[in-house]
CSV table of C-alpha atoms in Angstrom, one decimal:
chain,number,residue,atom,x,y,z
R,28,MET,CA,-61.1,-94.1,67.0
R,29,PRO,CA,-61.1,-92.6,70.5
R,30,ASP,CA,-57.9,-91.1,71.8
R,31,GLU,CA,-57.4,-93.3,74.9
R,32,LEU,CA,-59.1,-96.7,75.2
R,33,PRO,CA,-59.9,-97.7,78.8
R,34,ALA,CA,-57.3,-100.4,79.2
R,35,ALA,CA,-57.9,-103.6,81.0
R,36,PRO,CA,-55.5,-103.6,84.0
R,37,TRP,CA,-54.0,-107.0,83.2
R,38,ALA,CA,-53.1,-105.9,79.7
R,39,LYS,CA,-51.7,-102.5,80.5
R,40,PRO,CA,-48.1,-102.6,79.2
R,41,GLU,CA,-49.0,-104.2,75.9
R,42,SER,CA,-52.0,-102.0,75.3
R,43,ALA,CA,-50.0,-98.8,75.9
R,44,LEU,CA,-47.5,-100.0,73.3
R,45,ALA,CA,-50.3,-101.1,70.9
R,46,GLN,CA,-51.9,-97.7,71.3
R,47,ARG,CA,-48.7,-95.8,70.5
R,48,GLN,CA,-48.3,-98.0,67.5
R,49,LEU,CA,-51.8,-97.3,66.4
R,50,ARG,CA,-51.4,-93.6,66.7
R,51,THR,CA,-48.1,-93.7,64.8
R,52,HIS,CA,-49.9,-95.7,62.1
R,53,ARG,CA,-52.7,-93.1,61.9
R,54,ALA,CA,-50.1,-90.3,61.7
R,55,VAL,CA,-48.3,-92.0,58.8
R,56,GLU,CA,-51.6,-92.6,57.0
R,57,LEU,CA,-52.4,-88.9,57.4
R,58,ILE,CA,-49.0,-87.8,56.1
R,59,THR,CA,-49.1,-90.1,53.1
R,60,ASP,CA,-52.6,-89.0,52.2
R,61,ALA,CA,-51.5,-85.3,52.5
R,62,GLY,CA,-48.7,-86.1,50.1
R,63,LYS,CA,-51.1,-87.8,47.7
R,64,THR,CA,-53.5,-84.8,47.8
R,65,LEU,CA,-50.6,-82.5,47.0
R,66,LEU,CA,-49.4,-84.6,44.0
R,67,GLU,CA,-52.8,-85.3,42.4
R,68,ASN,CA,-53.8,-81.6,42.6
R,69,GLY,CA,-50.7,-80.2,40.9
R,70,GLY,CA,-48.1,-79.8,43.7
R,71,GLU,CA,-44.5,-80.3,42.9
R,72,VAL,CA,-42.7,-83.5,43.7
R,73,PHE,CA,-40.1,-82.0,45.9
R,74,ARG,CA,-42.7,-79.9,47.7
R,75,ALA,CA,-44.7,-83.1,48.5
R,76,GLN,CA,-41.6,-84.8,49.9
R,77,GLN,CA,-40.7,-81.7,51.9
R,78,THR,CA,-44.2,-81.3,53.3
R,79,MET,CA,-44.4,-84.9,54.3
R,80,GLU,CA,-41.1,-84.8,56.1
R,81,ILE,CA,-42.1,-81.6,58.0
R,82,MET,CA,-45.4,-83.2,59.0
R,83,ALA,CA,-43.7,-86.4,60.2
R,84,ARG,CA,-41.3,-84.3,62.3
R,85,ALA,CA,-44.2,-82.3,63.8
R,86,LEU,CA,-46.2,-85.4,64.6
R,87,GLY,CA,-43.1,-87.2,66.0
R,88,VAL,CA,-43.2,-90.2,63.8
R,89,PRO,CA,-40.1,-92.3,64.5
R,90,GLY,CA,-37.9,-93.5,61.6
R,91,PHE,CA,-39.9,-91.7,58.8
R,92,HIS,CA,-38.6,-92.1,55.3
R,93,CYS,CA,-40.4,-91.3,52.1
R,94,TYR,CA,-39.7,-91.4,48.4
R,95,VAL,CA,-41.9,-89.4,46.0
R,96,ILE,CA,-42.0,-89.4,42.2
R,97,THR,CA,-44.5,-87.8,39.9
R,98,ASN,CA,-47.0,-90.6,40.1
R,99,GLY,CA,-46.3,-92.4,43.3
R,100,ILE,CA,-45.4,-92.2,47.0
R,101,PHE,CA,-43.5,-94.7,49.0
R,102,VAL,CA,-43.3,-94.4,52.8
R,103,SER,CA,-41.8,-96.4,55.6
R,104,ALA,CA,-41.8,-95.6,59.3
R,105,ASP,CA,-41.2,-97.0,62.7
R,106,GLY,CA,-39.4,-100.0,61.3
R,107,ALA,CA,-42.5,-102.0,60.2
R,108,LEU,CA,-44.9,-99.5,58.7
R,109,HIS,CA,-45.2,-99.2,55.0
R,110,GLU,CA,-47.5,-97.1,52.8
R,111,ILE,CA,-47.7,-96.8,49.1
R,112,ARG,CA,-49.9,-94.5,47.0
R,113,HIS,CA,-50.4,-94.5,43.3
R,114,VAL,CA,-51.3,-91.1,41.7
R,115,PRO,CA,-52.1,-92.0,38.1
R,116,SER,CA,-53.4,-88.6,37.0
R,117,VAL,CA,-53.0,-85.0,38.0
R,118,SER,CA,-55.8,-82.5,37.7
R,119,MET,CA,-54.9,-79.0,38.7
R,120,HIS,CA,-56.7,-77.8,41.8
R,121,LEU,CA,-54.3,-75.4,43.5
R,122,ALA,CA,-56.8,-74.5,46.2
R,123,ARG,CA,-56.3,-78.0,47.6
R,124,VAL,CA,-52.5,-77.6,47.4
R,125,GLU,CA,-52.8,-74.4,49.4
R,126,ALA,CA,-55.0,-76.0,52.0
R,127,VAL,CA,-52.6,-78.9,52.6
R,128,ASN,CA,-49.8,-76.4,52.8
R,129,ALA,CA,-51.7,-74.4,55.4
R,130,LEU,CA,-52.2,-77.7,57.3
R,131,SER,CA,-48.5,-78.5,57.4
R,132,ARG,CA,-47.7,-74.9,58.5
R,133,ARG,CA,-50.1,-75.2,61.4
R,134,LEU,CA,-48.7,-78.6,62.4
R,135,ALA,CA,-45.1,-77.2,62.2
R,136,ALA,CA,-46.0,-74.2,64.3
R,137,GLY,CA,-45.0,-76.0,67.4
R,138,PRO,CA,-45.7,-79.1,69.5
R,139,GLY,CA,-49.3,-79.3,70.5
R,140,ALA,CA,-50.4,-76.7,67.9
R,141,MET,CA,-52.8,-79.2,66.4
R,142,THR,CA,-53.9,-82.7,67.5
R,143,LEU,CA,-53.9,-85.7,65.2
R,144,GLU,CA,-57.7,-85.6,65.0
R,145,GLU,CA,-57.7,-81.9,64.0
R,146,ALA,CA,-55.1,-82.6,61.4
R,147,GLU,CA,-57.2,-85.5,60.0
R,148,ALA,CA,-60.3,-83.3,59.8
R,149,ALA,CA,-58.3,-80.5,58.1
R,150,LEU,CA,-56.9,-82.9,55.5
R,151,ALA,CA,-60.4,-84.3,54.8
R,152,ALA,CA,-61.7,-80.8,54.4
R,153,ALA,CA,-58.8,-79.9,52.0
R,154,ALA,CA,-59.3,-83.0,49.8
R,155,ALA,CA,-63.1,-82.3,49.7
R,156,LEU,CA,-62.8,-78.7,48.5
R,157,PRO,CA,-65.4,-78.6,45.7
R,158,ASP,CA,-64.7,-78.2,42.0
R,159,PRO,CA,-66.0,-74.8,41.0
R,160,ASP,CA,-68.8,-74.1,38.7
R,161,PRO,CA,-68.0,-75.6,35.2
R,162,ARG,CA,-69.6,-72.5,33.7
R,163,TRP,CA,-66.9,-70.3,35.2
R,164,GLN,CA,-64.2,-72.8,34.1
R,165,PHE,CA,-65.6,-72.6,30.6
R,166,LEU,CA,-65.7,-68.7,30.5
R,167,ALA,CA,-62.2,-68.5,31.9
R,168,GLY,CA,-60.9,-70.9,29.2
R,169,VAL,CA,-62.6,-68.9,26.5
R,170,GLY,CA,-61.2,-65.7,27.9
R,171,GLY,CA,-57.7,-67.2,28.1
R,172,ALA,CA,-57.9,-68.4,24.5
R,173,ALA,CA,-58.8,-64.9,23.3
R,174,GLY,CA,-56.1,-63.3,25.4
R,175,PHE,CA,-53.4,-65.6,24.0
R,176,ALA,CA,-54.5,-65.0,20.4
R,177,PHE,CA,-53.8,-61.3,21.2
R,178,LEU,CA,-50.5,-62.0,22.8
R,179,PHE,CA,-49.4,-64.0,19.8
R,180,GLY,CA,-50.0,-61.0,17.5
R,181,GLY,CA,-53.7,-61.3,16.7
R,182,ALA,CA,-56.2,-58.5,16.5
R,183,LEU,CA,-59.9,-58.4,17.3
R,184,PRO,CA,-61.0,-60.9,14.6
R,185,GLU,CA,-58.4,-63.4,15.7
R,186,MET,CA,-59.4,-63.0,19.3
R,187,LEU,CA,-63.0,-63.7,18.5
R,188,LEU,CA,-62.1,-66.7,16.4
R,189,ALA,CA,-59.9,-68.0,19.2
R,190,ALA,CA,-62.6,-67.6,21.7
R,191,LEU,CA,-65.0,-69.5,19.4
R,192,ALA,CA,-62.4,-72.3,18.9
R,193,GLY,CA,-61.7,-72.4,22.6
R,194,ALA,CA,-65.4,-72.7,23.3
R,195,ALA,CA,-65.6,-75.6,20.8
R,196,GLU,CA,-62.7,-77.3,22.6
R,197,LEU,CA,-64.0,-76.9,26.1
R,198,GLY,CA,-67.5,-77.8,25.0
R,199,THR,CA,-66.3,-81.0,23.4
R,200,ARG,CA,-64.5,-81.8,26.6
R,201,LEU,CA,-67.4,-81.2,28.9
R,202,LEU,CA,-69.7,-83.1,26.6
R,203,LEU,CA,-67.4,-86.1,26.5
R,204,ALA,CA,-67.0,-86.0,30.3
R,205,ARG,CA,-70.8,-86.0,30.7
R,206,LEU,CA,-71.4,-88.8,28.1
R,207,ALA,CA,-68.8,-91.0,29.6
R,208,HIS,CA,-69.6,-90.1,33.2
R,209,GLY,CA,-66.2,-88.7,33.8
R,210,ARG,CA,-64.3,-91.8,32.7
R,211,VAL,CA,-63.3,-90.7,29.2
R,212,SER,CA,-59.8,-91.6,28.0
R,213,ARG,CA,-57.6,-88.5,28.2
R,214,LEU,CA,-56.0,-89.3,24.9
R,215,PHE,CA,-59.3,-89.4,23.1
R,216,ALA,CA,-60.6,-86.3,24.9
R,217,ASN,CA,-57.6,-84.4,23.7
R,218,VAL,CA,-57.8,-85.5,20.1
R,219,ALA,CA,-61.5,-84.7,19.9
R,220,ALA,CA,-61.2,-81.4,21.6
R,221,SER,CA,-58.3,-80.1,19.4
R,222,ALA,CA,-60.1,-81.4,16.3
R,223,ALA,CA,-63.2,-79.6,17.3
R,224,GLY,CA,-61.3,-76.4,18.0
R,225,ALA,CA,-59.4,-76.5,14.7
R,226,LEU,CA,-62.6,-77.3,12.8
R,227,ALA,CA,-64.4,-74.3,14.3
R,228,ALA,CA,-61.5,-72.0,13.6
R,229,LEU,CA,-61.1,-73.2,10.0
R,230,LEU,CA,-64.8,-73.1,9.2
R,231,CYS,CA,-65.5,-69.7,10.7
R,232,GLY,CA,-62.1,-68.2,9.7
R,233,SER,CA,-62.2,-69.2,6.0
R,234,PHE,CA,-65.7,-67.8,5.3
R,235,GLY,CA,-68.0,-65.1,6.5
R,236,PRO,CA,-67.5,-62.1,8.7
R,237,LEU,CA,-64.9,-63.7,10.9
R,238,ALA,CA,-62.3,-64.0,8.1
R,239,ALA,CA,-59.0,-63.9,10.0
R,240,ASN,CA,-55.6,-65.4,10.4
R,241,VAL,CA,-56.6,-68.9,11.3
R,242,ASP,CA,-53.2,-70.0,12.5
R,243,THR,CA,-52.9,-67.3,15.2
R,244,ALA,CA,-56.4,-68.1,16.3
R,245,THR,CA,-55.9,-71.8,16.4
R,246,ILE,CA,-52.7,-71.7,18.4
R,247,GLY,CA,-54.3,-69.2,20.9
R,248,ALA,CA,-57.2,-71.6,21.4
R,249,LEU,CA,-54.8,-74.6,21.7
R,250,MET,CA,-52.9,-72.9,24.5
R,251,ILE,CA,-55.7,-74.1,26.8
R,252,LEU,CA,-54.8,-77.7,26.1
R,253,THR,CA,-51.1,-77.6,25.4
R,254,PRO,CA,-48.9,-79.1,28.1
R,255,GLY,CA,-46.5,-76.2,28.4
R,256,VAL,CA,-46.7,-76.1,32.2
R,257,SER,CA,-46.1,-79.8,32.6
R,258,LEU,CA,-43.2,-79.6,30.2
R,259,THR,CA,-41.7,-76.8,32.2
R,260,MET,CA,-42.3,-78.5,35.5
R,261,GLY,CA,-40.7,-81.6,34.0
R,262,VAL,CA,-37.6,-79.7,33.1
R,263,ARG,CA,-37.6,-78.1,36.6
R,264,ASP,CA,-37.6,-81.6,38.1
R,265,LEU,CA,-34.6,-82.5,35.8
R,266,VAL,CA,-32.8,-79.3,36.9
R,267,ASN,CA,-33.4,-80.4,40.5
R,268,ALA,CA,-31.7,-83.7,39.6
R,269,ASP,CA,-35.0,-85.7,40.0
R,270,TYR,CA,-34.5,-87.5,36.7
R,271,LEU,CA,-37.3,-90.0,37.1
R,272,SER,CA,-40.1,-87.5,37.9
R,273,GLY,CA,-38.8,-85.2,35.1
R,274,THR,CA,-38.9,-87.9,32.5
R,275,ILE,CA,-42.4,-89.0,33.5
R,276,ARG,CA,-43.6,-85.4,33.1
R,277,LEU,CA,-41.8,-84.9,29.8
R,278,PHE,CA,-43.2,-88.0,28.2
R,279,ASP,CA,-46.7,-87.0,29.5
R,280,ALA,CA,-46.3,-83.6,27.8
R,281,LEU,CA,-45.1,-85.3,24.6
R,282,LEU,CA,-48.1,-87.6,24.6
R,283,VAL,CA,-50.6,-84.7,25.1
R,284,ALA,CA,-48.9,-82.6,22.4
R,285,GLY,CA,-48.9,-85.5,20.0
R,286,SER,CA,-52.6,-86.1,20.5
R,287,LEU,CA,-53.4,-82.3,20.0
R,288,ALA,CA,-51.4,-82.3,16.8
R,289,CYS,CA,-53.3,-85.5,15.7
R,290,GLY,CA,-56.6,-83.8,16.3
R,291,VAL,CA,-55.6,-80.7,14.3
R,292,ALA,CA,-54.3,-82.9,11.5
R,293,LEU,CA,-57.6,-84.8,11.4
R,294,ALA,CA,-59.5,-81.5,11.2
R,295,TRP,CA,-57.3,-80.4,8.3
R,296,LEU,CA,-57.8,-83.7,6.5
R,297,LEU,CA,-61.5,-83.4,6.8
R,298,MET,CA,-61.6,-79.9,5.6
R,299,GLY,CA,-59.4,-80.9,2.7
R,300,GLN,CA,-61.8,-83.5,1.7
R,301,LEU,CA,-64.6,-81.0,1.8
R,302,GLY,CA,-62.6,-78.7,-0.5
R,303,VAL,CA,-61.9,-75.9,2.0
R,304,PRO,CA,-58.5,-74.4,1.3
R,305,VAL,CA,-56.3,-74.8,4.3
O,15,MET,CA,-44.1,-51.3,19.6
O,16,SER,CA,-45.4,-48.2,21.0
O,17,VAL,CA,-45.9,-47.6,24.7
O,18,TRP,CA,-49.6,-48.1,24.3
O,19,GLN,CA,-49.1,-51.5,22.8
O,20,TYR,CA,-46.9,-52.5,25.7
O,21,ILE,CA,-49.7,-51.4,28.1
O,22,ALA,CA,-52.3,-53.3,26.1
O,23,HIS,CA,-50.1,-56.4,26.2
O,24,PHE,CA,-49.6,-56.0,29.9
O,25,ILE,CA,-53.3,-55.8,30.6
O,26,VAL,CA,-54.2,-58.7,28.3
O,27,ALA,CA,-51.4,-60.9,29.7
O,28,MET,CA,-52.8,-60.1,33.2
O,29,ALA,CA,-56.3,-61.0,32.2
O,30,ALA,CA,-55.2,-64.2,30.4
O,31,THR,CA,-53.1,-65.3,33.3
O,32,ALA,CA,-56.0,-64.6,35.7
O,33,CYS,CA,-58.2,-66.7,33.5
O,34,PHE,CA,-55.8,-69.6,33.8
O,35,ALA,CA,-55.7,-69.1,37.6
O,36,VAL,CA,-59.5,-69.7,37.4
O,37,THR,CA,-59.0,-72.9,35.4
O,38,PHE,CA,-56.3,-74.1,37.8
O,39,GLN,CA,-58.8,-73.4,40.7
O,40,VAL,CA,-56.6,-71.0,42.6
O,41,PRO,CA,-58.5,-69.4,45.5
O,42,LYS,CA,-60.1,-66.1,44.6
O,43,ARG,CA,-57.9,-63.9,46.8
O,44,HIS,CA,-54.9,-64.8,44.6
O,45,TYR,CA,-56.3,-63.9,41.2
O,46,LEU,CA,-54.8,-60.4,41.1
O,47,ALA,CA,-51.4,-61.7,42.3
O,48,CYS,CA,-51.3,-64.4,39.6
O,49,GLY,CA,-52.3,-61.9,37.0
O,50,MET,CA,-49.5,-59.5,38.0
O,51,THR,CA,-46.9,-62.3,38.0
O,52,GLY,CA,-47.9,-63.4,34.5
O,53,ALA,CA,-48.1,-59.8,33.2
O,54,VAL,CA,-44.7,-58.9,34.5
O,55,GLY,CA,-43.1,-62.0,33.0
O,56,TRP,CA,-44.7,-61.3,29.6
O,57,LEU,CA,-43.7,-57.6,29.6
O,58,ALA,CA,-40.1,-58.6,30.5
O,59,TYR,CA,-40.2,-61.1,27.6
O,60,LEU,CA,-41.5,-58.5,25.2
O,61,LEU,CA,-38.8,-56.0,26.2
O,62,GLY,CA,-36.2,-58.8,25.8
O,63,THR,CA,-37.2,-59.8,22.3
O,64,GLY,CA,-38.0,-56.2,21.2
O,65,PRO,CA,-35.7,-53.4,22.2
O,66,LEU,CA,-33.0,-55.7,23.6
O,67,GLY,CA,-33.1,-57.9,20.5
O,68,LEU,CA,-32.5,-61.2,22.4
O,69,SER,CA,-33.4,-64.6,21.1
O,70,ALA,CA,-36.6,-66.2,22.4
O,71,PRO,CA,-34.8,-68.6,24.9
O,72,LEU,CA,-32.6,-65.8,26.3
O,73,ALA,CA,-35.5,-63.5,26.6
O,74,THR,CA,-37.4,-66.2,28.4
O,75,LEU,CA,-34.5,-66.7,30.9
O,76,LEU,CA,-34.5,-63.0,31.5
O,77,ALA,CA,-38.2,-62.8,32.0
O,78,ALA,CA,-38.2,-65.7,34.4
O,79,LEU,CA,-36.1,-63.7,36.9
O,80,PRO,CA,-38.5,-60.9,37.8
O,81,LEU,CA,-41.5,-63.3,37.4
O,82,THR,CA,-40.1,-65.7,39.9
O,83,ALA,CA,-39.0,-63.0,42.3
O,84,LEU,CA,-42.5,-61.5,42.2
O,85,ALA,CA,-44.0,-65.0,42.7
O,86,ARG,CA,-41.8,-65.5,45.8
O,87,LEU,CA,-42.8,-62.1,47.1
O,88,TYR,CA,-46.5,-62.9,46.7
O,89,ALA,CA,-46.0,-66.4,48.2
O,90,ARG,CA,-44.5,-64.9,51.3
O,91,ARG,CA,-47.0,-62.0,51.6
O,92,HIS,CA,-50.0,-64.2,51.1
O,93,LYS,CA,-48.6,-67.1,53.1
O,94,ALA,CA,-49.4,-69.5,50.2
O,95,PRO,CA,-47.2,-72.0,48.4
O,96,LEU,CA,-45.0,-70.6,45.6
O,97,THR,CA,-46.5,-73.0,43.1
O,98,LEU,CA,-49.8,-71.1,42.9
O,99,PHE,CA,-48.2,-68.0,41.6
O,100,LEU,CA,-45.5,-69.7,39.6
O,101,VAL,CA,-47.6,-72.2,37.6
O,102,CYS,CA,-50.1,-69.4,36.6
O,103,GLY,CA,-47.4,-66.8,36.1
O,104,ILE,CA,-45.3,-68.8,33.7
O,105,PHE,CA,-48.3,-69.6,31.5
O,106,PRO,CA,-47.6,-66.8,28.9
O,107,LEU,CA,-44.0,-67.9,28.7
O,108,VAL,CA,-44.3,-71.7,28.5
O,109,PRO,CA,-43.5,-73.1,25.1
O,110,GLY,CA,-47.0,-74.5,24.6
O,111,ALA,CA,-47.1,-73.4,20.9
O,112,GLY,CA,-43.6,-74.8,20.4
O,113,ILE,CA,-44.3,-78.2,21.7
O,114,TYR,CA,-47.5,-78.3,19.6
O,115,TYR,CA,-45.6,-77.3,16.4
O,116,THR,CA,-42.9,-79.9,17.2
O,117,ALA,CA,-45.5,-82.7,17.5
O,118,TYR,CA,-47.2,-81.4,14.3
O,119,ALA,CA,-43.9,-81.5,12.3
O,120,PHE,CA,-43.2,-85.0,13.7
O,121,LEU,CA,-46.6,-86.3,12.6
O,122,HIS,CA,-46.2,-84.8,9.1
O,123,GLY,CA,-42.7,-86.3,8.7
O,124,GLN,CA,-41.0,-82.9,8.4
O,125,SER,CA,-37.8,-83.9,10.0
O,126,ALA,CA,-35.9,-80.6,9.7
O,127,GLU,CA,-38.8,-78.6,11.0
O,128,PHE,CA,-39.2,-81.2,13.8
O,129,ALA,CA,-35.6,-80.9,14.9
O,130,ALA,CA,-35.6,-77.1,14.7
O,131,ARG,CA,-38.9,-76.7,16.6
O,132,GLY,CA,-38.0,-79.4,19.1
O,133,ALA,CA,-34.6,-77.7,19.9
O,134,GLU,CA,-36.2,-74.3,20.3
O,135,THR,CA,-38.9,-75.7,22.5
O,136,ALA,CA,-36.4,-77.5,24.7
O,137,LYS,CA,-34.2,-74.4,25.0
O,138,ILE,CA,-37.2,-72.3,26.1
O,139,ALA,CA,-38.3,-74.8,28.6
O,140,LEU,CA,-34.8,-75.1,29.9
O,141,ALA,CA,-34.3,-71.4,30.1
O,142,LEU,CA,-37.5,-71.0,32.0
O,143,ALA,CA,-36.6,-73.8,34.5
O,144,LEU,CA,-33.1,-72.3,35.0
O,145,GLY,CA,-34.5,-68.9,35.6
O,146,ILE,CA,-36.9,-70.2,38.2
O,147,ALA,CA,-34.2,-72.3,39.8
O,148,LEU,CA,-31.8,-69.3,39.9
O,149,VAL,CA,-34.3,-67.1,41.7
O,150,CYS,CA,-35.6,-69.8,44.0
O,151,GLY,CA,-32.0,-70.7,45.0
O,152,LEU,CA,-31.4,-67.2,46.3
O,153,PRO,CA,-31.2,-67.6,50.0
O,154,LEU,CA,-33.5,-65.3,52.0
O,155,PRO,CA,-33.9,-65.0,55.7
O,156,ALA,CA,-36.4,-67.7,56.7
O,157,PRO,CA,-40.0,-66.4,57.3
O,158,LYS,CA,-41.2,-66.5,60.8
O,159,GLY,CA,-42.6,-69.7,62.1
O,160,ARG,CA,-41.2,-71.7,59.3
O,161,PRO,CA,-37.5,-72.0,59.7
O,162,ASP,CA,-37.1,-75.3,57.9
O,163,GLN,CA,-38.9,-74.5,54.6
O,164,GLN,CA,-37.1,-72.8,51.8
O,165,PRO,CA,-38.4,-72.9,48.2
O,166,ARG,CA,-36.3,-74.6,45.7
């Protein structure tokens, strides 16, 4: 969309008005998409709302109002403009959050600091920041599992066992994602991953050279999957008097925790059937 | 615990937090800051539960204060959103194990255990959220070029 269309002389007043409305519309789309990018990559609700309001002020959008909750954004502007975004799931990608934040900083630096076109390009670049190498993600998860086994009072055998169980969890997840082409149900993935982790910990921890405290190792490995952060962020929303967003996050955390416990219970049942003392 | 054990915990907490910074896809230049935030929070928690003899929720509240202060400092220094440092830094303190045990007791029909674990988990989460809110609510002079944005 070019900045200024060559207007036909007979249509000049209308086209100037139409162009201003067009630009306002584009600005509102940009702002709403920035908010969506923040939400779906792990930004807080109030931060998304604040950022959108700052951007609207910087871009001079008249009559801008927005309402943000954990999984949706509602915007109206200029009397007749409305935008809605649904954010069904969050996957943490804090580099994108930082990039959108940097964009809003540049926009707010002063009038004329950034044109609408530049801002649109910056947002597209932020949303397109690549997912890093899954091998690094895997290694980091395994390292985190071992670290938490230590923090929860484990020694070297527990750390190794937790690393193994964490590897089983993450491997199951990656495998499922590949088999289902990334469209695997979150509930199923959680049950399968925690069952695989618990099975690995029980099998290797009960026999052989890795005999260790299986409980410490299991909980260390499960820390990768537990929704502790979303629980805490939910309570933060509640403390900020944003009851709707807080409740959504709390229920999400409960669902995830329930599916993890379900997976571990399945693993124990299976081992009980096989005659392994648990 | 001996001094060496505290040092070992500090280093492992730093490494584990940095690992979670990787899984949360934080840009590389913040790894060390995230690790420090998490390690300081965990050390404060250990000191709270150990020598000071506090309960887990109280120690969490206490630990959230220096943790959030450090996260705010890093956020301002690195000109990055507070969330980056906070989400990674609170990881050692979040009641991940607690919420798991709560769900486990619920599924196994252990009502008393469920209630006890659930209450403990809720207290820890609330303590953490309150600690964060307390430090974030402290008014500071606005950073240059951004007069209208204060963290909450």
